[in-house]
CSV table of N, CA and C in Angstrom, one decimal:
chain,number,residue,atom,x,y,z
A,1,UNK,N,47.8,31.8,88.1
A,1,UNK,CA,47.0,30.8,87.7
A,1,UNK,C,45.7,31.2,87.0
A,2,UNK,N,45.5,32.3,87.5
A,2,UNK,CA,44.1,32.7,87.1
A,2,UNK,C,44.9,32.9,85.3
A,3,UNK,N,44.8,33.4,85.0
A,3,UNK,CA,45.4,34.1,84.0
A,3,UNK,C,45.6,32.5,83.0
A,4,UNK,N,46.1,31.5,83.8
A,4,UNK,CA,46.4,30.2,82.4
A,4,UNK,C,44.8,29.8,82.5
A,5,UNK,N,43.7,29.8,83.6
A,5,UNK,CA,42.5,29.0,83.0
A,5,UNK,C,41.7,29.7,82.5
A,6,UNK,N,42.0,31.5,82.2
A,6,UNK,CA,41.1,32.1,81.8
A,6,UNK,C,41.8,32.2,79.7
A,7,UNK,N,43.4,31.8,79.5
A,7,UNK,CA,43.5,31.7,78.9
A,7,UNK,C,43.3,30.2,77.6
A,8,UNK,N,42.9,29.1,78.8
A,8,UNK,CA,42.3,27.8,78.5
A,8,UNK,C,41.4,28.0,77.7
A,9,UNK,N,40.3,28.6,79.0
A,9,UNK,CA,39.0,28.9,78.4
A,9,UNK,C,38.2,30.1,77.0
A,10,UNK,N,39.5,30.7,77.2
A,10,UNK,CA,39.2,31.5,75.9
A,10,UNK,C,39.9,30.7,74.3
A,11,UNK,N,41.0,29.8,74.7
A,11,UNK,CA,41.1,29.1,73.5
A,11,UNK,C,40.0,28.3,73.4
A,12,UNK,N,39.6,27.4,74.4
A,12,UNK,CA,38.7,26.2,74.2
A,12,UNK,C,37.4,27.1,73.5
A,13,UNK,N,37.1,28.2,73.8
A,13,UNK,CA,36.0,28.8,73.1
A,13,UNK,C,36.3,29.6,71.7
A,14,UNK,N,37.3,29.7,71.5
A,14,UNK,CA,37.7,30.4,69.9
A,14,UNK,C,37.5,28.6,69.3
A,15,UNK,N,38.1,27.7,69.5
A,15,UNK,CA,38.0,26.4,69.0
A,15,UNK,C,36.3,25.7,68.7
A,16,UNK,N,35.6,25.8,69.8
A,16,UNK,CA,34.3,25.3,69.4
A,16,UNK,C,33.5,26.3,67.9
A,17,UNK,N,33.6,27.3,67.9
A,17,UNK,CA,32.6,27.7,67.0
A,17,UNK,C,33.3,27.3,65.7
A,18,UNK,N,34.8,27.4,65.1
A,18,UNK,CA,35.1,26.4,64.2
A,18,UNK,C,34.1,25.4,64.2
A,19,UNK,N,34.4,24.4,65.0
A,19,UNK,CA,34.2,23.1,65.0
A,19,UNK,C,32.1,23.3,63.9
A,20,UNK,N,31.8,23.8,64.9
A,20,UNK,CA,29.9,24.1,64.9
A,20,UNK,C,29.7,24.8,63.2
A,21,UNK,N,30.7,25.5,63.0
A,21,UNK,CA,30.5,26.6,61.8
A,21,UNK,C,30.8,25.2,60.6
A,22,UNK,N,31.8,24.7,60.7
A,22,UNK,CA,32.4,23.4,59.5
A,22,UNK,C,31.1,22.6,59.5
A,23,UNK,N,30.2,21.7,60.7
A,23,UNK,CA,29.5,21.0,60.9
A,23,UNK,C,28.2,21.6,60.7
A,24,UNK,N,27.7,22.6,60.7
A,24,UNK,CA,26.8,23.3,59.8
A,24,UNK,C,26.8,23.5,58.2
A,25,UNK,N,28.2,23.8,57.8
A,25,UNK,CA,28.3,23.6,56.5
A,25,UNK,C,28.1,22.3,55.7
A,26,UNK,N,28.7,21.4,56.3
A,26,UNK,CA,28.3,20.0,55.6
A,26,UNK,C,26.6,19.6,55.9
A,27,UNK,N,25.9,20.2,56.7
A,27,UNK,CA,24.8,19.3,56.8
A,27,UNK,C,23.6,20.2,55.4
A,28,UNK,N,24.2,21.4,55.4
A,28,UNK,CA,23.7,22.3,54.9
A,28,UNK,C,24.2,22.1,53.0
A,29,UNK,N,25.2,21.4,52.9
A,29,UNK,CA,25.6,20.7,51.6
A,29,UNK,C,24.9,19.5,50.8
A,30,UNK,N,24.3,18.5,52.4
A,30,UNK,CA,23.4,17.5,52.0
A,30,UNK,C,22.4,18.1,51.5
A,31,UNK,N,21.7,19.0,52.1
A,31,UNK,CA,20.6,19.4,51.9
A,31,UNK,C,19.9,19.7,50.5
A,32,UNK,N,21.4,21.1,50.0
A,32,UNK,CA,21.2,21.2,49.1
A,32,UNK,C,21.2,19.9,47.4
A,33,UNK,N,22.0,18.8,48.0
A,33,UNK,CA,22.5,17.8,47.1
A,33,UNK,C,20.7,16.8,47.0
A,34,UNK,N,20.1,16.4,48.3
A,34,UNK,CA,18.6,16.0,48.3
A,34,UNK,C,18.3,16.7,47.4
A,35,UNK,N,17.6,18.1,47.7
A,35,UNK,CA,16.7,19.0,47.3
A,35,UNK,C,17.0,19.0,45.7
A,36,UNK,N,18.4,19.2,45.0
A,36,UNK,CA,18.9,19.2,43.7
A,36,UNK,C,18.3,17.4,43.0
A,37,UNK,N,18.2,16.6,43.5
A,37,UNK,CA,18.2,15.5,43.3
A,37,UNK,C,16.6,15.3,43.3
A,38,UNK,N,16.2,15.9,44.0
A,38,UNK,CA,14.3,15.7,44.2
A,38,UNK,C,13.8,16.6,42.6
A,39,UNK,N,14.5,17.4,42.6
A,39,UNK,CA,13.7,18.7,41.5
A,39,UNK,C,14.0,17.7,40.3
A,40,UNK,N,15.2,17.0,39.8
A,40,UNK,CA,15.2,16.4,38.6
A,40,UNK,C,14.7,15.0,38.2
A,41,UNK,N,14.1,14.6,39.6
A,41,UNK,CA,13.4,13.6,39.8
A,41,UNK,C,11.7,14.0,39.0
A,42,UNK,N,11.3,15.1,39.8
A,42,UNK,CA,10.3,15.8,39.2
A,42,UNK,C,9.9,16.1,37.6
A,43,UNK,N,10.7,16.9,37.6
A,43,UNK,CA,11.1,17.2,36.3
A,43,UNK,C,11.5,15.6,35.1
A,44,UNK,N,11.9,14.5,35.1
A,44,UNK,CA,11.5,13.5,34.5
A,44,UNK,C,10.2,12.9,34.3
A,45,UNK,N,9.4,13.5,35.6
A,45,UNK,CA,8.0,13.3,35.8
A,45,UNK,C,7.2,13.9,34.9
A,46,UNK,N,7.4,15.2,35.1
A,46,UNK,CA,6.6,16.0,33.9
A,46,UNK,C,6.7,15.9,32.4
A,47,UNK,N,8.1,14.9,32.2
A,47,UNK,CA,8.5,15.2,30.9
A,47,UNK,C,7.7,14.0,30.2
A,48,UNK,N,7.6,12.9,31.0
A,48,UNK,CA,7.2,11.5,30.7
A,48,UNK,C,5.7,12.0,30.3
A,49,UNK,N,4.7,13.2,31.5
A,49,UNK,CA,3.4,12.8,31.3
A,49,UNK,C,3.3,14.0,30.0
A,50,UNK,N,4.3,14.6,29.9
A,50,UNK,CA,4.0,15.5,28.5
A,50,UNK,C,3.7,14.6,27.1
A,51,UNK,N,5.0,13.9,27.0
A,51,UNK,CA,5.1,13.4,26.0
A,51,UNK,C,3.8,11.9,25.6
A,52,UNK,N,3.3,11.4,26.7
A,52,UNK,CA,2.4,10.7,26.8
A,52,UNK,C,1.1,11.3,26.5
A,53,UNK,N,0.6,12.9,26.7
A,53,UNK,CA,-0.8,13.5,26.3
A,53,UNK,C,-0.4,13.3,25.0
A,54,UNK,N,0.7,13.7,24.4
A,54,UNK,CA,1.1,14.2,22.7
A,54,UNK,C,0.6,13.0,21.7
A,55,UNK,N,1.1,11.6,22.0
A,55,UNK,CA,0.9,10.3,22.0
A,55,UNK,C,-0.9,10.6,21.2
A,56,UNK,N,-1.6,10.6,22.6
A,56,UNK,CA,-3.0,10.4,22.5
A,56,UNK,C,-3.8,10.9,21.9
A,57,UNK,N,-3.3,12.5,21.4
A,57,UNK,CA,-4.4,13.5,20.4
A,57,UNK,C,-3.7,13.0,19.2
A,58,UNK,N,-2.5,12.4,19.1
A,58,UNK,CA,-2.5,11.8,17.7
A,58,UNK,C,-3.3,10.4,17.3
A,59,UNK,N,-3.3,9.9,18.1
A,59,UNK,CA,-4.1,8.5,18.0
A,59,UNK,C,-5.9,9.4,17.5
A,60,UNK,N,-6.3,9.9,18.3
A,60,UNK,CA,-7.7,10.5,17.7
A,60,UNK,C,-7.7,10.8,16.6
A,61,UNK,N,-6.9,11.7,15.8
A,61,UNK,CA,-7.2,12.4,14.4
A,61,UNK,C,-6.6,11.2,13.1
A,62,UNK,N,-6.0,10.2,13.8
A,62,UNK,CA,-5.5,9.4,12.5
A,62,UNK,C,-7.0,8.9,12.0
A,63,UNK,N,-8.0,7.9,12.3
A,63,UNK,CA,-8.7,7.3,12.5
A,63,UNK,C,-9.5,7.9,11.0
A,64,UNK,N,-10.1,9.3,11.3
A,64,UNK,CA,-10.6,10.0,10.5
A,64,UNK,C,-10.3,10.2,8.6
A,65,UNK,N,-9.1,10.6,8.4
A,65,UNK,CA,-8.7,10.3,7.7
A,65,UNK,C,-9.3,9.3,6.1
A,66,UNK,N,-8.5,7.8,6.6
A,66,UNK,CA,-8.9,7.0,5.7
A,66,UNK,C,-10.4,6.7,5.6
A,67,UNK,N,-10.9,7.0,6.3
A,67,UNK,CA,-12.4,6.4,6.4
A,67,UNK,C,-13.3,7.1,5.3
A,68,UNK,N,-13.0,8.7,5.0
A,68,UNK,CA,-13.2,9.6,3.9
A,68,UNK,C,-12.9,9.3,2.7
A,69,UNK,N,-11.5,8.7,2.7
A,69,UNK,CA,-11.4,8.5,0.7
A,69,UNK,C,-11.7,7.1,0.9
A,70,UNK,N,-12.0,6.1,1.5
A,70,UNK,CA,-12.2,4.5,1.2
A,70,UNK,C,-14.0,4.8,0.4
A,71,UNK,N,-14.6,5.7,1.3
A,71,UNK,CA,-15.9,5.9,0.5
A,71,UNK,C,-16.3,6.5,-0.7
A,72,UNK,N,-15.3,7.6,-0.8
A,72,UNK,CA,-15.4,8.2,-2.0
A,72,UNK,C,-14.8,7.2,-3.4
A,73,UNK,N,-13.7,6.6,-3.5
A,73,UNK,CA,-13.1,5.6,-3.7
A,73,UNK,C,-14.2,4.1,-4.9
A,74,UNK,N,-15.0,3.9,-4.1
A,74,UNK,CA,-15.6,2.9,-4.4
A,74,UNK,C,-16.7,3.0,-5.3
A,75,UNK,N,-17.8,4.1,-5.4
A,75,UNK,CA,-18.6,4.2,-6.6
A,75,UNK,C,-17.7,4.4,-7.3
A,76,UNK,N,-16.7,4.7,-7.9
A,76,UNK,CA,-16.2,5.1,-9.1
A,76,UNK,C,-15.6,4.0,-9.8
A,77,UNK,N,-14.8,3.4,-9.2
A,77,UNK,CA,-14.7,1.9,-10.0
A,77,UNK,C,-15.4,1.3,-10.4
A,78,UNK,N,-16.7,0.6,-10.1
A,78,UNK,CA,-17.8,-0.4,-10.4
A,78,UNK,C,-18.3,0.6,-11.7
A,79,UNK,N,-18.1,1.6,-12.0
A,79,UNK,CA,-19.3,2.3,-12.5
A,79,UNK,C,-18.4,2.2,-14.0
A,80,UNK,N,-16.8,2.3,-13.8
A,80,UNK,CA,-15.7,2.4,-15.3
A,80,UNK,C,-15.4,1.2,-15.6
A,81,UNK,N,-15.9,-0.1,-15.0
A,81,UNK,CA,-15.5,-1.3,-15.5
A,81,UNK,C,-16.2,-2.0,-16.8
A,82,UNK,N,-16.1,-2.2,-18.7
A,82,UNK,CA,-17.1,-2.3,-18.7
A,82,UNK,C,-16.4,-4.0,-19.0
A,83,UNK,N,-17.6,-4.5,-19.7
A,83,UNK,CA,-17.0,-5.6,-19.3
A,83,UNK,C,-16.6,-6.4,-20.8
A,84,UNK,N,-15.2,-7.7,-20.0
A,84,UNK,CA,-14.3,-8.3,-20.6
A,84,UNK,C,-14.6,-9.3,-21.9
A,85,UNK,N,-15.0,-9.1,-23.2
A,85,UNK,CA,-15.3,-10.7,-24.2
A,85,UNK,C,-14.2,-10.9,-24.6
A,86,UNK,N,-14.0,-12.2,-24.5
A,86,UNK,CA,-12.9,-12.9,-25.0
A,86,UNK,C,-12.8,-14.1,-26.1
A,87,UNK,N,-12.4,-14.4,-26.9
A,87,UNK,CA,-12.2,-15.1,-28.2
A,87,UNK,C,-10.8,-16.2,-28.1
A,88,UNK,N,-11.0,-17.4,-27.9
A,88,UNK,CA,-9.9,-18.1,-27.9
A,88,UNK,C,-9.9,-19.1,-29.0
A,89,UNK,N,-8.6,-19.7,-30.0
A,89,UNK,CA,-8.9,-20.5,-30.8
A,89,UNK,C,-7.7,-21.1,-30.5
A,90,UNK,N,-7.9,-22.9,-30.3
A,90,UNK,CA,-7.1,-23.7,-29.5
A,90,UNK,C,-6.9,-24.4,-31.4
A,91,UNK,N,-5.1,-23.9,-31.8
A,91,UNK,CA,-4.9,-24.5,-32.7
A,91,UNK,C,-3.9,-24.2,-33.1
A,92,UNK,N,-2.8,-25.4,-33.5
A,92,UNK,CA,-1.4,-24.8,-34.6
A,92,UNK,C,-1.7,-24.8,-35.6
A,93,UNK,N,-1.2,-23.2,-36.1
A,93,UNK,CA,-1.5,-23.3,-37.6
A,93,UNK,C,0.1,-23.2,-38.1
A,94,UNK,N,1.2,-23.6,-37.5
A,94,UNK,CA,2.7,-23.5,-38.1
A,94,UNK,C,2.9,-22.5,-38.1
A,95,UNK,N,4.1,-22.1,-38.0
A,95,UNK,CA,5.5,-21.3,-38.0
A,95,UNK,C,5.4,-20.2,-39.3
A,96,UNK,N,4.9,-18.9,-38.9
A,96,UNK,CA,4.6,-17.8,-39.7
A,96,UNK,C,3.6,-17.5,-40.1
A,97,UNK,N,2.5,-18.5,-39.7
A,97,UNK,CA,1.2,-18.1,-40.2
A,97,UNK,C,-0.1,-17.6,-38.5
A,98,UNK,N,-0.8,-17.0,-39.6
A,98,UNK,CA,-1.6,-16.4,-38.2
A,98,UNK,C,-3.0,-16.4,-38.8
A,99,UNK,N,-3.6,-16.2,-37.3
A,99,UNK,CA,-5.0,-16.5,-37.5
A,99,UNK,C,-6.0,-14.9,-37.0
A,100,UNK,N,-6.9,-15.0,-37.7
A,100,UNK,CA,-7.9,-13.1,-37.7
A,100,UNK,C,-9.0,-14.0,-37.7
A,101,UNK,N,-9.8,-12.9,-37.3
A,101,UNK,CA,-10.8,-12.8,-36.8
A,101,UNK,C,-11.9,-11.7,-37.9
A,102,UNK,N,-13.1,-12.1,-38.3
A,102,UNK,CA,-13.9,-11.2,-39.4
A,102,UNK,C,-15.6,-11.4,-38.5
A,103,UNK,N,-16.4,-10.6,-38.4
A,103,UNK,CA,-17.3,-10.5,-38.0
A,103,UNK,C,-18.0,-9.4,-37.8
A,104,UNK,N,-19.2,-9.4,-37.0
A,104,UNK,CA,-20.2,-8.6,-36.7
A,104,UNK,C,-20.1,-7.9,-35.0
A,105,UNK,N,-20.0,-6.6,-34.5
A,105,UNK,CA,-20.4,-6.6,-33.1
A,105,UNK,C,-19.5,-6.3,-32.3
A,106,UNK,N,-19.0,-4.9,-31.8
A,106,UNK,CA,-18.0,-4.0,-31.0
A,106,UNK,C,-17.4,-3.8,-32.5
A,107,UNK,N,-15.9,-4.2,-32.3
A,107,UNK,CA,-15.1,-3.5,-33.2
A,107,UNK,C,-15.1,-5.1,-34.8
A,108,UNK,N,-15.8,-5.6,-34.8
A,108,UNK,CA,-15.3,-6.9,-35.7
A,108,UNK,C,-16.6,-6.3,-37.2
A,109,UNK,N,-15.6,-6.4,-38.2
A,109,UNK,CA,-16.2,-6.6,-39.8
A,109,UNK,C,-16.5,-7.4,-40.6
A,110,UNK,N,-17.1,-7.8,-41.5
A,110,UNK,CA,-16.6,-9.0,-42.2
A,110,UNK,C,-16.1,-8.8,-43.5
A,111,UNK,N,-15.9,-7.4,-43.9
A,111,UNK,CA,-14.9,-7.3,-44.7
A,111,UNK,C,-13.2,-6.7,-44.8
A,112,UNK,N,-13.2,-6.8,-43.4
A,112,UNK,CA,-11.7,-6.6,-42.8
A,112,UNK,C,-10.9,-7.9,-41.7
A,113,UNK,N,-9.9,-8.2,-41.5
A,113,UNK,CA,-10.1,-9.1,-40.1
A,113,UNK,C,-9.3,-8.4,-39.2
A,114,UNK,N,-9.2,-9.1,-38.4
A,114,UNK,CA,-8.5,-8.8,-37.2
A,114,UNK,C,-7.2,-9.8,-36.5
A,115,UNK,N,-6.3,-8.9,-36.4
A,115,UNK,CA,-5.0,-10.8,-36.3
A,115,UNK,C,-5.0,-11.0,-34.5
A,116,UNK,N,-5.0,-12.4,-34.3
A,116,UNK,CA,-5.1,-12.2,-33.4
A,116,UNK,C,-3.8,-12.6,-32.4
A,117,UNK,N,-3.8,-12.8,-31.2
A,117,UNK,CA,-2.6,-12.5,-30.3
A,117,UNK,C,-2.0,-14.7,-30.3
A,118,UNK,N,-1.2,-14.9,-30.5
A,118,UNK,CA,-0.6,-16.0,-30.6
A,118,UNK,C,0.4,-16.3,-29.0
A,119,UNK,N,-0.4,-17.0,-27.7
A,119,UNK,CA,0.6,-17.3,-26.7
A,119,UNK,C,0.2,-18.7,-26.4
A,120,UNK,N,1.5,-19.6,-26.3
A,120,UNK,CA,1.4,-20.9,-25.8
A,120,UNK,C,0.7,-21.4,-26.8
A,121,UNK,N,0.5,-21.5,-28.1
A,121,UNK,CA,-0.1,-22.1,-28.4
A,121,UNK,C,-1.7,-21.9,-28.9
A,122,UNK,N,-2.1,-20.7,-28.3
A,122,UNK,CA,-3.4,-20.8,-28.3
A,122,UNK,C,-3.2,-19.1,-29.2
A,123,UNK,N,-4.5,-19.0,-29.7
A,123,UNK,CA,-4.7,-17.2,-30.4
A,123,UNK,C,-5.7,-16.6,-29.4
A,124,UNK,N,-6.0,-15.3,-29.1
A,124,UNK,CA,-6.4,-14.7,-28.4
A,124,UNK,C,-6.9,-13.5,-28.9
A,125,UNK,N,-8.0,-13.1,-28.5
A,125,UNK,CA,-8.5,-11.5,-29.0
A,125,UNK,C,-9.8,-11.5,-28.0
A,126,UNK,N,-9.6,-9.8,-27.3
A,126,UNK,CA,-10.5,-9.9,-26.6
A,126,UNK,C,-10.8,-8.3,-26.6
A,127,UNK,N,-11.7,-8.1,-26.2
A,127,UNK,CA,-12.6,-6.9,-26.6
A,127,UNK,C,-13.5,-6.1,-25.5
A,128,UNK,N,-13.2,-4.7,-25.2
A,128,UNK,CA,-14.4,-4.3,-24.0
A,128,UNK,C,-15.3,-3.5,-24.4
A,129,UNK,N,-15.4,-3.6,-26.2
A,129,UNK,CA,-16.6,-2.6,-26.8
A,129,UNK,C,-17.6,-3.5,-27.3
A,130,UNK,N,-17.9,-4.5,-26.9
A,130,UNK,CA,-18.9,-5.0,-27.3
A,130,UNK,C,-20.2,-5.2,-26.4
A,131,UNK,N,-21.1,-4.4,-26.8
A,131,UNK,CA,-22.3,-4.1,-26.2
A,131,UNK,C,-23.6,-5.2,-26.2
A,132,UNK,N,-23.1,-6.1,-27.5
A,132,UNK,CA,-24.3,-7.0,-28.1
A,132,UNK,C,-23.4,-7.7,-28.2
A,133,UNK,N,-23.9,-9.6,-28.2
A,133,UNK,CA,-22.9,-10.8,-28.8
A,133,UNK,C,-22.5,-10.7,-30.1
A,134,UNK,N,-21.6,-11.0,-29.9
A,134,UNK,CA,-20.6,-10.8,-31.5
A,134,UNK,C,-20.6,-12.3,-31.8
A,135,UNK,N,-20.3,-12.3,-33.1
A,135,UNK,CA,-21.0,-13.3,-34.3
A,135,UNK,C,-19.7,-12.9,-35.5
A,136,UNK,N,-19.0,-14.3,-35.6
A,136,UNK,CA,-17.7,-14.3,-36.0
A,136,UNK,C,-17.5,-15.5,-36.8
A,137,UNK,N,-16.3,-15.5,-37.4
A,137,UNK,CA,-15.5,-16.6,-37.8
A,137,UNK,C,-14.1,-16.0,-38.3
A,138,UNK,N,-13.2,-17.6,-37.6
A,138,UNK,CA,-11.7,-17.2,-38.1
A,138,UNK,C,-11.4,-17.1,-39.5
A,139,UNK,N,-10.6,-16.8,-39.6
A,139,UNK,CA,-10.1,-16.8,-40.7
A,139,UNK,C,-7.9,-17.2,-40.9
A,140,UNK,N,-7.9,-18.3,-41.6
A,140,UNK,CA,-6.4,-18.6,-41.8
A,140,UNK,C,-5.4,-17.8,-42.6
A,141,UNK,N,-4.5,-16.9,-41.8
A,141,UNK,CA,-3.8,-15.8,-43.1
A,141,UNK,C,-4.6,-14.7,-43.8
A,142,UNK,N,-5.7,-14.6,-43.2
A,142,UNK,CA,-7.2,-13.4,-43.2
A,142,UNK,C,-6.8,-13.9,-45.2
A,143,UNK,N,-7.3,-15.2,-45.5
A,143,UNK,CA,-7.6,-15.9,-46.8
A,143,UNK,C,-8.5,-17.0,-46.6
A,144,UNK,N,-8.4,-18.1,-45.7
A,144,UNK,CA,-9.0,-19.0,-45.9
A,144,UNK,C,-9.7,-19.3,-44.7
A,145,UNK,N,-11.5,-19.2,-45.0
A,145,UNK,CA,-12.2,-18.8,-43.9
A,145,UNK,C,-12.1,-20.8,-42.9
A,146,UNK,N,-12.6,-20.5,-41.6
A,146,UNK,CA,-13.1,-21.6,-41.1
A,146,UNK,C,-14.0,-22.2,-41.6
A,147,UNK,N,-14.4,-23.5,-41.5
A,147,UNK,CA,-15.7,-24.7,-41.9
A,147,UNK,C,-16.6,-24.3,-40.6
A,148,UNK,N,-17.9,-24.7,-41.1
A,148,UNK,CA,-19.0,-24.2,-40.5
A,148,UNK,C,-19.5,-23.4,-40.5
A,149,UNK,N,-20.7,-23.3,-39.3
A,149,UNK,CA,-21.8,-22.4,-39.4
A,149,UNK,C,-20.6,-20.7,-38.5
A,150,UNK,N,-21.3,-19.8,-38.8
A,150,UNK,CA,-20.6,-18.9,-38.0
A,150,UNK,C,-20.7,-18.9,-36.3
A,151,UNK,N,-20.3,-18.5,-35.3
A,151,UNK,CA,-19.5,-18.9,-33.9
A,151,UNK,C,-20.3,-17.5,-33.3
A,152,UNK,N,-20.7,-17.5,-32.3
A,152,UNK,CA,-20.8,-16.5,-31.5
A,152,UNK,C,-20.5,-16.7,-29.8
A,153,UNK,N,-19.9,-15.2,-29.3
A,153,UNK,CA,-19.9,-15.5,-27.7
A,153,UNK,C,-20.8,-14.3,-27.0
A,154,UNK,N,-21.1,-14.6,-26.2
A,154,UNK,CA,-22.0,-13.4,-25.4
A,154,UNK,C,-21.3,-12.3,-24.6
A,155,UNK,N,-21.5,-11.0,-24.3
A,155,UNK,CA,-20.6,-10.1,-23.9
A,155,UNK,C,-20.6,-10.5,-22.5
A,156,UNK,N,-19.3,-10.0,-22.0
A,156,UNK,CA,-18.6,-10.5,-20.9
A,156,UNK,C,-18.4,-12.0,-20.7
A,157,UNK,N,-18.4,-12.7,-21.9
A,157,UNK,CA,-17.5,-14.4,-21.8
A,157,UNK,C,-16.7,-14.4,-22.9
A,158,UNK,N,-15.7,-15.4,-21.9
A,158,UNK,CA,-15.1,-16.0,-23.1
A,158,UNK,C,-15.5,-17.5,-23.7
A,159,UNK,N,-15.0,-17.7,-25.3
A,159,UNK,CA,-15.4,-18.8,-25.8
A,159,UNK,C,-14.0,-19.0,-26.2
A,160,UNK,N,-13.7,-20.3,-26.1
A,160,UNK,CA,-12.9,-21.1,-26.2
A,160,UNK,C,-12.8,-22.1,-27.6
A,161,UNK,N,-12.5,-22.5,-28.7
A,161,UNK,CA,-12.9,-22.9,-29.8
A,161,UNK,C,-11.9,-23.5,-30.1
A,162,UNK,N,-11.7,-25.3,-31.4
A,162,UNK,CA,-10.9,-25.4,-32.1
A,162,UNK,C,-11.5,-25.0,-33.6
A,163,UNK,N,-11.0,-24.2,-34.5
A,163,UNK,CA,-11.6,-24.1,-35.4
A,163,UNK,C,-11.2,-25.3,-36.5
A,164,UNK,N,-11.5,-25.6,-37.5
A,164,UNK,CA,-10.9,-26.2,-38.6
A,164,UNK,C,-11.4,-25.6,-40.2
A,165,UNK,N,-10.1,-26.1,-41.0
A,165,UNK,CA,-9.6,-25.1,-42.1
A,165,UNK,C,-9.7,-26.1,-42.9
């Protein structure tokens, strides 16, 4: 009898440390599965607050930029504008004929004319070399001058006119 409970007890004890060895391994699997699970938890952390600094030093240096050429920018226009005189004569003269311009002041002569631009109805000629008022009269087919005294407009206006012939 001795002999079957000492052979009991020697199975029942080859059997437990199985049991303890398996049950250490699984607890020892969670562990590592947490631990793996914490680090890339982390690691999303850092990646968020990376990309968030990068964000912010860009926001600083944009600013600077435009603020440099908007100033340089602006004396220079005002200074090349010169300014607009305009010549309008509100009149049909029919279908192939045109109306010039002869005078004094920028580019105008009185022994040459000048034809002028024919839209809607109206003639047009306008000028940005005229430094002093110009002093004019139309002329029909640069042959047959306008009635009256001669017309002037001041630089930078326009004058608007019906002439008659």
């Amino acid at each position: 009898m001795a002999t079957k409970k000492t052979a009991k007890k020697k199975a029942s004890a080859a059997k437990t440390p199985v049991k303890k060895a398996a049950a250490k391994k699984a607890v020892a699997k969670k562990a590592v599965v947490k631990k793996a699970a914490v680090k890339k938890a982390a690691v999303k952390k850092a990646a968020t607050k990376k990309v968030a600094a990068k964000k912010t030093t860009v926001k600083k240096k944009a600013p600077e930029a435009p603020v440099a050429t908007k100033k340089s920018s602006a004396p220079k226009a005002s200074k090349s504008t010169p300014p607009l005189t305009t010549i309008v004569a509100d009149i049909d003269v029919g279908w192939g004929n045109v109306i010039y311009l002869r005078g004094e002041g920028g580019p105008l002569r009185w022994d040459t004319g000048i034809q002028m631009d024919c839209a809607d109805g109206k003639w047009t000629w306008s000028t940005t070399d005229a430094e002093q008022p110009l002093v004019f009269k139309f002329v029909f087919n640069d042959k047959v001058w306008s009635k009256g005294e001669n017309m002037s407009v001041t630089t930078g206006a326009t004058a608007v006119l019906r002439p008659t012939f």
